[in-house]
CSV table of N, CA and C in Angstrom, one decimal:
chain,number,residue,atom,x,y,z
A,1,UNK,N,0.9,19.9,2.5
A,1,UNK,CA,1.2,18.5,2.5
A,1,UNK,C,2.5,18.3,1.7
A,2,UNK,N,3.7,17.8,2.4
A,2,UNK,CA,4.4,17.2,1.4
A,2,UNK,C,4.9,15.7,0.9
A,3,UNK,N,5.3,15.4,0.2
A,3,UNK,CA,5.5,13.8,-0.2
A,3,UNK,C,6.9,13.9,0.1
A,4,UNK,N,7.6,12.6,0.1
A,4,UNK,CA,9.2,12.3,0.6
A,4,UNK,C,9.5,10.7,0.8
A,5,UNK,N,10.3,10.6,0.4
A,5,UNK,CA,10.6,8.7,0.4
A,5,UNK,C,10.7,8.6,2.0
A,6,UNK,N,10.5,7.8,2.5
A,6,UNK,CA,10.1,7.3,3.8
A,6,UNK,C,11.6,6.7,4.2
A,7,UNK,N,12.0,7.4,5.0
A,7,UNK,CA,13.5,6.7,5.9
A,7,UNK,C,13.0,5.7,7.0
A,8,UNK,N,14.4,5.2,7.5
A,8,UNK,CA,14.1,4.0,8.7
A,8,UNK,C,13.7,4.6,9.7
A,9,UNK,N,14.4,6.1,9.7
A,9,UNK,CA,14.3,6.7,10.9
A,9,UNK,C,12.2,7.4,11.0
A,10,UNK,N,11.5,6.8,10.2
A,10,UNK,CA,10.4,7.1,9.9
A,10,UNK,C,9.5,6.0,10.5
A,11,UNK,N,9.9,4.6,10.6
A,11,UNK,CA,9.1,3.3,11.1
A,11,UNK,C,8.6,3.3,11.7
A,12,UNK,N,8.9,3.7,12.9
A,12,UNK,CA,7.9,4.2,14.0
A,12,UNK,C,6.5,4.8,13.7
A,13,UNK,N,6.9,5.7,13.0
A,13,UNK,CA,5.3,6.9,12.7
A,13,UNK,C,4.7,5.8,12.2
A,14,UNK,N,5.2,5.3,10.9
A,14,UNK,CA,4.5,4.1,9.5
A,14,UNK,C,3.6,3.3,10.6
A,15,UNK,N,4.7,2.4,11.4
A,15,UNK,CA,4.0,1.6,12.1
A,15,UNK,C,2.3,2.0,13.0
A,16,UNK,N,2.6,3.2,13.5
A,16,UNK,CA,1.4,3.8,14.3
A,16,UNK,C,0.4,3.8,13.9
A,17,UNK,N,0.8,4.3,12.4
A,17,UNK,CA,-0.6,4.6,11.3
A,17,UNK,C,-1.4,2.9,11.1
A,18,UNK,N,-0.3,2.5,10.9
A,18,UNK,CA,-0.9,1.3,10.6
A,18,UNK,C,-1.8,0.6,11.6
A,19,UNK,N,-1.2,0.1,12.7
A,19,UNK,CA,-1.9,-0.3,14.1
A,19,UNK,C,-2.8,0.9,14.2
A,20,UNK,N,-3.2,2.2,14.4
A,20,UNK,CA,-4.5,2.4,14.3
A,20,UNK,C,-5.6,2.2,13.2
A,21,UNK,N,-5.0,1.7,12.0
A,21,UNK,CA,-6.1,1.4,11.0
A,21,UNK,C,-6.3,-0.4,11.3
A,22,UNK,N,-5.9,-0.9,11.8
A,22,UNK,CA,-5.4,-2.4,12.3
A,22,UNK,C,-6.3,-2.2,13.6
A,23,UNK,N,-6.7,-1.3,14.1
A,23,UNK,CA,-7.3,-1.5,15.9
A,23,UNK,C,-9.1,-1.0,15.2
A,24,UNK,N,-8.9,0.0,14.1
A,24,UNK,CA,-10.3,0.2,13.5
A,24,UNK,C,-10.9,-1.3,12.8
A,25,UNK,N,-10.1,-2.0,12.7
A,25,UNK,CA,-10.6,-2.9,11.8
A,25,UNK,C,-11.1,-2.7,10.4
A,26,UNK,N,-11.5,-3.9,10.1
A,26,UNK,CA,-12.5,-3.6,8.5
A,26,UNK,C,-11.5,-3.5,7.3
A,27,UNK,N,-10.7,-2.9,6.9
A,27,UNK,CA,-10.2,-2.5,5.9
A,27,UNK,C,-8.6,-2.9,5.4
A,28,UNK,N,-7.7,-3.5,6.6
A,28,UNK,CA,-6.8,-3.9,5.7
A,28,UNK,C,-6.3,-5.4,6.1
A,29,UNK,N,-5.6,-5.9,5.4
A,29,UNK,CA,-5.7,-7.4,5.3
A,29,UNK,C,-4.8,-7.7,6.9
A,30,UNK,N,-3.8,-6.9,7.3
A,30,UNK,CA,-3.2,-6.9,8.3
A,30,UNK,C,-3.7,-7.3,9.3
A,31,UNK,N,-3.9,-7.9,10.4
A,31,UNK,CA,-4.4,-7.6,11.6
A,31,UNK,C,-3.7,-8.0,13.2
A,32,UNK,N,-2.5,-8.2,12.7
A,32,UNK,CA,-1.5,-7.9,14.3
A,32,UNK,C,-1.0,-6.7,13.8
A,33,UNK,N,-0.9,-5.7,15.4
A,33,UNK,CA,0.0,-5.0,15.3
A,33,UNK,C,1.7,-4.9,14.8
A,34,UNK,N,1.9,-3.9,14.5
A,34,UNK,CA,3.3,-4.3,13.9
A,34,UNK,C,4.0,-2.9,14.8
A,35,UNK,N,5.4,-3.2,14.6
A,35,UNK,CA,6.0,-2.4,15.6
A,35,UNK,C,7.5,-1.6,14.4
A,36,UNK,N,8.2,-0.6,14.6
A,36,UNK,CA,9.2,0.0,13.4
A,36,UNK,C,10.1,-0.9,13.3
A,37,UNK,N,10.7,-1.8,14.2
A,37,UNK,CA,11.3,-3.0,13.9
A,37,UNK,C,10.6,-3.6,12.6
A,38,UNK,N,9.6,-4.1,12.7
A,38,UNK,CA,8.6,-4.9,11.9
A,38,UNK,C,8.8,-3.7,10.0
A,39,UNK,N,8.7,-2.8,10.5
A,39,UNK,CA,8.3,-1.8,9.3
A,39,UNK,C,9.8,-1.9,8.5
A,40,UNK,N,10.5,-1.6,9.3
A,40,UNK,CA,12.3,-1.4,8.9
A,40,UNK,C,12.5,-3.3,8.1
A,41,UNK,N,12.0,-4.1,8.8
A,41,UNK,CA,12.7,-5.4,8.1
A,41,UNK,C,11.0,-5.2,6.8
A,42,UNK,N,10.4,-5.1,6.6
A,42,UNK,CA,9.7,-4.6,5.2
A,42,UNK,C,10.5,-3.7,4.0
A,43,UNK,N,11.2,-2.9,5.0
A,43,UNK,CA,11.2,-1.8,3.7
A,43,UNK,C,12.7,-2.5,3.3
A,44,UNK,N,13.7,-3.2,3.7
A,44,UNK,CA,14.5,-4.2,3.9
A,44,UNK,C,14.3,-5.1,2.7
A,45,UNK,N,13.1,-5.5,2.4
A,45,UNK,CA,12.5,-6.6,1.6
A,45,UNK,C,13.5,-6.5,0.1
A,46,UNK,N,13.6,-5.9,-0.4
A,46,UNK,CA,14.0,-5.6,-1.7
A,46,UNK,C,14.4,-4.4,-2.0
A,47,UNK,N,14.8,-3.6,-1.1
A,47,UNK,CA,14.8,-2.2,-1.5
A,47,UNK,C,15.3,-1.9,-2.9
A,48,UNK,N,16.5,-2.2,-3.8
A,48,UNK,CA,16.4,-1.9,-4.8
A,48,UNK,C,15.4,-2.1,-5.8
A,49,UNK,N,14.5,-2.7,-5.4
A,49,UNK,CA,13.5,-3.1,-6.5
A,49,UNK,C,12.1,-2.6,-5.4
A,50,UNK,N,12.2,-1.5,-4.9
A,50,UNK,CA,11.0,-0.7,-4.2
A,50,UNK,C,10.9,0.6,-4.0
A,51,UNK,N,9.5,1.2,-3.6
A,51,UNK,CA,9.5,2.5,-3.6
A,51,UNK,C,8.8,2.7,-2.0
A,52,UNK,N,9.1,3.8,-1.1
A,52,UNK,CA,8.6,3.9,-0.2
A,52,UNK,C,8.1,5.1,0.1
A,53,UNK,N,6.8,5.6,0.0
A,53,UNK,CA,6.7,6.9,0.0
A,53,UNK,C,5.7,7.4,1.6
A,54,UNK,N,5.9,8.8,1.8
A,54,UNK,CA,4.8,9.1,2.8
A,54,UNK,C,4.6,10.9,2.8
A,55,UNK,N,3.6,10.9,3.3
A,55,UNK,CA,3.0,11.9,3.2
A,55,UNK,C,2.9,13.0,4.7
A,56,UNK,N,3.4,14.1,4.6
A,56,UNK,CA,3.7,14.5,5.8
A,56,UNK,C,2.7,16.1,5.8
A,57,UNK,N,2.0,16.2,7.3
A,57,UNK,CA,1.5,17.8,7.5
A,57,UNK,C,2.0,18.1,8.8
A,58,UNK,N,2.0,19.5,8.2
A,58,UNK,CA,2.4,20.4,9.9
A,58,UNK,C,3.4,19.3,10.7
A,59,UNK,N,4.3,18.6,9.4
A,59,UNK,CA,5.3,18.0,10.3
A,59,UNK,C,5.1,16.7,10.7
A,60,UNK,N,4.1,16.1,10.5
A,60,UNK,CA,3.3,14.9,11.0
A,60,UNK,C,3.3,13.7,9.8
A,61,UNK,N,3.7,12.5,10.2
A,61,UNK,CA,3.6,11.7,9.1
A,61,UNK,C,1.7,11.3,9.0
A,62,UNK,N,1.4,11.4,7.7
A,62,UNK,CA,-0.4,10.9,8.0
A,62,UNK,C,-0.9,10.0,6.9
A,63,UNK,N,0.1,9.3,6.3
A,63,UNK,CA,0.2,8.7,5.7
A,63,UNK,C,1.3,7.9,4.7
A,64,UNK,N,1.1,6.6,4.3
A,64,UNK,CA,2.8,6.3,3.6
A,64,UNK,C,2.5,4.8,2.6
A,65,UNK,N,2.3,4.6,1.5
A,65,UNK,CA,2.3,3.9,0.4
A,65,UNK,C,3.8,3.4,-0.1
A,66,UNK,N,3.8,1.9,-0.2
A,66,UNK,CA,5.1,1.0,-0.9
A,66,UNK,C,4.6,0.4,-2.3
A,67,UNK,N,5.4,0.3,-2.7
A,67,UNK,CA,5.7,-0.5,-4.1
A,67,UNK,C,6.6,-1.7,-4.2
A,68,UNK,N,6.3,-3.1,-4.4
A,68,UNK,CA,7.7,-3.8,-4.1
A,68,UNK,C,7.6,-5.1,-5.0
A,69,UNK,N,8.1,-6.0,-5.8
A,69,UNK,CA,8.3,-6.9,-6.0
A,69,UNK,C,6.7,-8.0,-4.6
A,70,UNK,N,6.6,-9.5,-5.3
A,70,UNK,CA,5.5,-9.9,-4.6
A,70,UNK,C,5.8,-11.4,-5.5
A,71,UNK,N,5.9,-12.0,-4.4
A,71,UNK,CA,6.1,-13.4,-5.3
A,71,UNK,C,5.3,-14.5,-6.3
A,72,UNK,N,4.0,-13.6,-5.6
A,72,UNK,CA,2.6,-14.3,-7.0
A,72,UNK,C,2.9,-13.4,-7.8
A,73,UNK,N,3.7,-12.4,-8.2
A,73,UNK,CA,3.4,-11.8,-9.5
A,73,UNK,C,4.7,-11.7,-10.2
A,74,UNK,N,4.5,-11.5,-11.6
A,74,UNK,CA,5.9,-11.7,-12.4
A,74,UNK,C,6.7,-10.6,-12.5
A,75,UNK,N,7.6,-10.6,-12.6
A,75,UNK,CA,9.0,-9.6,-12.6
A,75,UNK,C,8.7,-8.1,-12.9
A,76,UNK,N,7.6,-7.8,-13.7
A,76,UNK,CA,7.3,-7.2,-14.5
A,76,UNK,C,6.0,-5.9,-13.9
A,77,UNK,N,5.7,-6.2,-12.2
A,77,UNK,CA,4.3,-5.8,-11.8
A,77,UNK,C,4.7,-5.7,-10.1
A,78,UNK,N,4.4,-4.6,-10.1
A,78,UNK,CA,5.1,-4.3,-8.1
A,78,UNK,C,3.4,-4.6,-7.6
A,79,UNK,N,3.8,-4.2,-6.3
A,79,UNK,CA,2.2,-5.0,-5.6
A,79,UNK,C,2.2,-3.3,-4.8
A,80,UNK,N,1.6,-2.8,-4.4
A,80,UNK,CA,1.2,-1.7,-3.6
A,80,UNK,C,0.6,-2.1,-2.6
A,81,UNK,N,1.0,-1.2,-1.3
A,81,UNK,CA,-0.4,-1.3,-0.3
A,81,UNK,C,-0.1,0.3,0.2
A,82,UNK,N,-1.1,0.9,0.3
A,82,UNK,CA,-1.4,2.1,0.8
A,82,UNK,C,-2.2,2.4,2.5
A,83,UNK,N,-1.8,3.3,3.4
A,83,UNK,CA,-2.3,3.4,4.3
A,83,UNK,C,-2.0,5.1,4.7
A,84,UNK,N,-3.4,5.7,4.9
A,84,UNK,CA,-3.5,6.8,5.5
A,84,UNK,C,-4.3,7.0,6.7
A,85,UNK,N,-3.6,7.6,7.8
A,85,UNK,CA,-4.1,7.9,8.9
A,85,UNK,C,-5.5,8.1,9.6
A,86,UNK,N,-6.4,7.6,9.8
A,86,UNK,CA,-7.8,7.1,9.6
A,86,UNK,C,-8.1,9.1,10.5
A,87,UNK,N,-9.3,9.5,9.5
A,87,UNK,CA,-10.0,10.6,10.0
A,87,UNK,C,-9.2,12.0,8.8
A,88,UNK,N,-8.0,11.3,7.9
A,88,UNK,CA,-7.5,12.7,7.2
A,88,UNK,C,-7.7,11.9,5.5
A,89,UNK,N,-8.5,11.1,5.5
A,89,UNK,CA,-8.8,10.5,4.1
A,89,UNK,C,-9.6,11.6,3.4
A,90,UNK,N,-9.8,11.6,2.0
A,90,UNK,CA,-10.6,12.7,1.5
A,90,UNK,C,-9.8,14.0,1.3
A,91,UNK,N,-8.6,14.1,1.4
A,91,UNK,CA,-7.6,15.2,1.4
A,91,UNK,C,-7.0,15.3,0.3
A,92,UNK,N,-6.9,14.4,-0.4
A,92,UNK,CA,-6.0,14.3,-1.3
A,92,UNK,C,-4.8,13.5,-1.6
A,93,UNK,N,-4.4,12.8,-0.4
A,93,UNK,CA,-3.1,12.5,0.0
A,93,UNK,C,-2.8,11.3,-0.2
A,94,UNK,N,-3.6,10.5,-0.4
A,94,UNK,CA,-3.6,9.3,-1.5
A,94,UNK,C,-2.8,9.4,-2.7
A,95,UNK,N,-3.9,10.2,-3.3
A,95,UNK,CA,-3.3,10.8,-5.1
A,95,UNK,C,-2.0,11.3,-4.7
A,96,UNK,N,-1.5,12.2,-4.1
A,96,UNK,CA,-0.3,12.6,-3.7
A,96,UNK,C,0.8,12.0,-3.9
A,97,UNK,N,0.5,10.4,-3.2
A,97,UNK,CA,1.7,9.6,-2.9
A,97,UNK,C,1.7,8.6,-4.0
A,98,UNK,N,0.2,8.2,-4.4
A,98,UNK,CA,0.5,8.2,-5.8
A,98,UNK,C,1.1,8.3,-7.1
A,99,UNK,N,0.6,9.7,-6.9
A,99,UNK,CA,2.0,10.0,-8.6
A,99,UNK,C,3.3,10.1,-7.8
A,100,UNK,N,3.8,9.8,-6.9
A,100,UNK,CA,5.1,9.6,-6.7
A,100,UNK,C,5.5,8.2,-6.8
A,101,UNK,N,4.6,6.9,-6.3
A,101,UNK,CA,4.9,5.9,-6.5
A,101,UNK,C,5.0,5.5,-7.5
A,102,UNK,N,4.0,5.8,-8.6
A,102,UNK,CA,3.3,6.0,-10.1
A,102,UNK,C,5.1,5.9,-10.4
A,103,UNK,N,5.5,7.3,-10.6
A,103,UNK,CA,6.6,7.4,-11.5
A,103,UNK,C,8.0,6.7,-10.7
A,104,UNK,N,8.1,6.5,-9.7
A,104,UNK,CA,9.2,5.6,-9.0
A,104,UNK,C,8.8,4.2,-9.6
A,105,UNK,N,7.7,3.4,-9.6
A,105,UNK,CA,8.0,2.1,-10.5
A,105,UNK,C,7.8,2.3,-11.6
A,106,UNK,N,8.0,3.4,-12.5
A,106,UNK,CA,8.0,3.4,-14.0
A,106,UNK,C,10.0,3.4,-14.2
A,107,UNK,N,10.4,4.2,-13.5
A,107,UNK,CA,11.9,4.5,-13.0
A,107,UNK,C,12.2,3.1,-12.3
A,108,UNK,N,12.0,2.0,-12.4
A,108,UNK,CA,12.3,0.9,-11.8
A,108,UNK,C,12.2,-0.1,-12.4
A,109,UNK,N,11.3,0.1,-13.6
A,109,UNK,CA,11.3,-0.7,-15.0
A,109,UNK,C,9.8,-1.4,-14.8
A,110,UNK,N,9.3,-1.1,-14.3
A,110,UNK,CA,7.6,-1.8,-13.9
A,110,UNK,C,7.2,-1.6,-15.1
A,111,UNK,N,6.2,-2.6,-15.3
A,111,UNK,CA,5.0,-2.2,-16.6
A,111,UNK,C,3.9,-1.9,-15.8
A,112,UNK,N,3.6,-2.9,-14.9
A,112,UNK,CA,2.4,-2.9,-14.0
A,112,UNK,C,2.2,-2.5,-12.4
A,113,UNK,N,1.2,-2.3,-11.9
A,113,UNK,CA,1.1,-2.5,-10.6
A,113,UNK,C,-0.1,-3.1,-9.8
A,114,UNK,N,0.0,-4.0,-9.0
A,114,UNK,CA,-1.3,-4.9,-8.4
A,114,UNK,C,-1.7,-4.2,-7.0
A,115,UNK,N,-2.6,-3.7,-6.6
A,115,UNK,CA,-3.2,-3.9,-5.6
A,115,UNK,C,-4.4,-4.8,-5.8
A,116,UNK,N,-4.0,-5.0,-4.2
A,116,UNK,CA,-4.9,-6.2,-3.9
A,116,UNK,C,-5.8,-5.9,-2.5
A,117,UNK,N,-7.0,-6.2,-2.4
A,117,UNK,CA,-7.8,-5.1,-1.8
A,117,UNK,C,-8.8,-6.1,-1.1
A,118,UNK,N,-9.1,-5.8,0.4
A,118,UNK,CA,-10.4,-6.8,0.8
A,118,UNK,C,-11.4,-6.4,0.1
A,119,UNK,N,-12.8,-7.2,-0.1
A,119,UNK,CA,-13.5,-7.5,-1.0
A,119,UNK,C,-14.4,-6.2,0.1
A,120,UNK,N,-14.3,-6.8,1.0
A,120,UNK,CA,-15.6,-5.7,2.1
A,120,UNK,C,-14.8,-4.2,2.2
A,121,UNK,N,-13.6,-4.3,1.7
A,121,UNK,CA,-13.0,-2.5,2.4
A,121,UNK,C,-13.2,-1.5,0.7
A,122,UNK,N,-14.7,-1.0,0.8
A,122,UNK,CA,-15.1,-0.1,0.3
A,122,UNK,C,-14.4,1.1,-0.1
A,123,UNK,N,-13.5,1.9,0.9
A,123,UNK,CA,-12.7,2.9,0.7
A,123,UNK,C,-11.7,2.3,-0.3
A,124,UNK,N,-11.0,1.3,0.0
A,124,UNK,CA,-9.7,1.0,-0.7
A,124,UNK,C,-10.2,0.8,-2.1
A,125,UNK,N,-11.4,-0.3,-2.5
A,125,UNK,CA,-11.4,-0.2,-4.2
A,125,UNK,C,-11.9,1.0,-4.2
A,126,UNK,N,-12.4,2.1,-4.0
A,126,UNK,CA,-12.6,3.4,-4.4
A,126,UNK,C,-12.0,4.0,-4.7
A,127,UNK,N,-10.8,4.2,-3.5
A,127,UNK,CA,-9.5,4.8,-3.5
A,127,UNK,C,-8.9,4.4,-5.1
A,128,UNK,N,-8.8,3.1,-5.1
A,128,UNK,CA,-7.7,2.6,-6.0
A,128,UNK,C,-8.5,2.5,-7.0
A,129,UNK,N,-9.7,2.8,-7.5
A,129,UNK,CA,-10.0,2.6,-9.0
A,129,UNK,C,-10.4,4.1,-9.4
A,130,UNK,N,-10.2,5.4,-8.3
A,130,UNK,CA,-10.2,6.8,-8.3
A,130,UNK,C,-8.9,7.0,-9.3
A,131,UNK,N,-7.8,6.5,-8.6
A,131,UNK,CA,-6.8,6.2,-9.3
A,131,UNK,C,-6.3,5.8,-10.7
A,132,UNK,N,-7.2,5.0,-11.3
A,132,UNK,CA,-7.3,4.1,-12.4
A,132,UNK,C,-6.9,2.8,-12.7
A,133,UNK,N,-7.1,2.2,-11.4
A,133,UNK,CA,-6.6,0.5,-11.5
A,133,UNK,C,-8.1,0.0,-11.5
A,134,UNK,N,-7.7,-1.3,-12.7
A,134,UNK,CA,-9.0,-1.7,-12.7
A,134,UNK,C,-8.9,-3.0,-12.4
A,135,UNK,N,-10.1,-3.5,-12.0
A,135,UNK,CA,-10.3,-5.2,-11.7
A,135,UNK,C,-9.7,-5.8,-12.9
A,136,UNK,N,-8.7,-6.8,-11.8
A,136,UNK,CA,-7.9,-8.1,-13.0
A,136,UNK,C,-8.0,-9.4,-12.7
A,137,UNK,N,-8.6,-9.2,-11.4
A,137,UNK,CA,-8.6,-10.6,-10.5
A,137,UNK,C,-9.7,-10.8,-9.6
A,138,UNK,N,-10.5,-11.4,-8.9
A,138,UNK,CA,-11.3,-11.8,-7.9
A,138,UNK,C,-11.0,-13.1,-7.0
A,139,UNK,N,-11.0,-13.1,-6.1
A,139,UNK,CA,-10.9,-14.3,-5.0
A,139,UNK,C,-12.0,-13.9,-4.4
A,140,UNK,N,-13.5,-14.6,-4.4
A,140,UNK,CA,-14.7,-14.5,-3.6
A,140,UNK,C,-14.2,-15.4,-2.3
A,141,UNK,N,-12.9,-16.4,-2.1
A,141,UNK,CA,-12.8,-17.0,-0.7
A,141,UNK,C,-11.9,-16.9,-0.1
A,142,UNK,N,-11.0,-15.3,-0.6
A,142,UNK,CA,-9.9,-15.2,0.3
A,142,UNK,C,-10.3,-15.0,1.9
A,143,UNK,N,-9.7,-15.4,2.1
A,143,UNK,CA,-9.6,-15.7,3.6
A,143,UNK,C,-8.3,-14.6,4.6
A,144,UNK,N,-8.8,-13.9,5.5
A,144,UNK,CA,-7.7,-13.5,6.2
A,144,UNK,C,-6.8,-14.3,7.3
A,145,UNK,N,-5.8,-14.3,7.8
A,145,UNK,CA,-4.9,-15.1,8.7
A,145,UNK,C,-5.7,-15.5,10.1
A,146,UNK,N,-7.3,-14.6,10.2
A,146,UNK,CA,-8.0,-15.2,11.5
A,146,UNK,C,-8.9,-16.4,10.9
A,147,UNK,N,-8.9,-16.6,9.5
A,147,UNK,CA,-9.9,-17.6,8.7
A,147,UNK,C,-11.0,-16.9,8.5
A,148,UNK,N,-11.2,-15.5,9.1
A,148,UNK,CA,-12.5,-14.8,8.1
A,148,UNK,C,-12.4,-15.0,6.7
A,149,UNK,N,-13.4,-15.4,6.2
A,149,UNK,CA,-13.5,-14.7,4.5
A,149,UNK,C,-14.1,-13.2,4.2
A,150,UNK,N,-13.1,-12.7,3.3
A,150,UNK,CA,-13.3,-11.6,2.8
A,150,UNK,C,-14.0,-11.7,1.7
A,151,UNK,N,-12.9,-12.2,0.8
A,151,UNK,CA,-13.1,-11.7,-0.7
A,151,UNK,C,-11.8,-10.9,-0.8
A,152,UNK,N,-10.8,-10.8,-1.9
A,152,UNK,CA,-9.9,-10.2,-2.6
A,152,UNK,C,-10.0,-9.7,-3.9
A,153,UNK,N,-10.3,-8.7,-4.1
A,153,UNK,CA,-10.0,-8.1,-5.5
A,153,UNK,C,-8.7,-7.8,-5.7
A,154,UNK,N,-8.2,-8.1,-6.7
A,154,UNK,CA,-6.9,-7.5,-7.3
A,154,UNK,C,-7.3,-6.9,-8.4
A,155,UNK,N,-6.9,-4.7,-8.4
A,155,UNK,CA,-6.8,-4.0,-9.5
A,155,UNK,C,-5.4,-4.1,-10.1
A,156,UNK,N,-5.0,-3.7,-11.4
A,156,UNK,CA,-4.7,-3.3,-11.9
A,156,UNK,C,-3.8,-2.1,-12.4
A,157,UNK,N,-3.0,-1.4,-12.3
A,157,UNK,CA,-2.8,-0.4,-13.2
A,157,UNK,C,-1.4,-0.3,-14.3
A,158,UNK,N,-1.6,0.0,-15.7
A,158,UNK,CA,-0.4,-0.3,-16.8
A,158,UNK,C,0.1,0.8,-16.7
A,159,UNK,N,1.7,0.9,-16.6
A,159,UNK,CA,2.6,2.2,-16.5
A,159,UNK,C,2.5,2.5,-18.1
């Protein structure tokens, strides 16, 4: 496996991964498809003040984690969302991308980092408190954009 900051010329793959975990349902707050157009005006968002990482085998992108500024939080705390290619979880490749994001917002001047996690997507607080982020926040009535309620947890982690 290797790790590598995620180019534009990459959006396409990002986007794929994503819309298949988006067509599985359950797990991320997302739920239209998004297209590399869509990915390229994200990573666009702030780039100086972001980190874009992904995770590649046998040539294959199979996963890809951001770090970015977030306007509920203060100057001082990037927001993460992580996504790996549904069926290659358990590999490691999480952690992977990880300590690369890890030390790209320490290199960025972060103190903090927020993930913010559906209350029902079991793998993700796993994932993310495997990691060491811990609960800072609860929303038992977040709501997703179809008006389901979830639940939102927001972890934690201090650089």
């Amino acid at each position: 496996m290797m790790i590598r900051t995620a180019e534009y010329s990459d959006a396409a793959d990002l986007a794929a991964i994503l819309n298949e975990i988006i067509a599985l349902g359950g797990t991320t707050a997302h739920l239209t498809p998004v297209s590399g157009p869509i990915i390229r005006q994200w990573m666009d968002h702030d780039p100086e003040a972001s980190s874009w990482v992904l995770a590649e085998q046998d040539g294959a992108v199979i996963g890809f984690q951001f770090a970015e500024p977030h306007s509920q939080l203060p100057p001082d705390a990037a927001d993460i969302a992580s996504f790996v290619k549904p069926g290659i979880t358990g590999q490691g490749t999480g952690r992977a991308f990880f300590a690369a994001t890890r030390d790209a917002c320490r290199n960025l001047g972060y103190k903090w980092i927020n993930a913010t996690i559906r209350a029902d997507n079991q793998s993700g607080l796993t994932y993310y408190s495997a990691m060491g982020f811990k609960d800072w926040h609860i929303d038992p009535a977040a709501e997703l954009s179809d008006g389901r309620i979830t639940g939102k947890i927001s972890k934690r982690f201090d650089l």
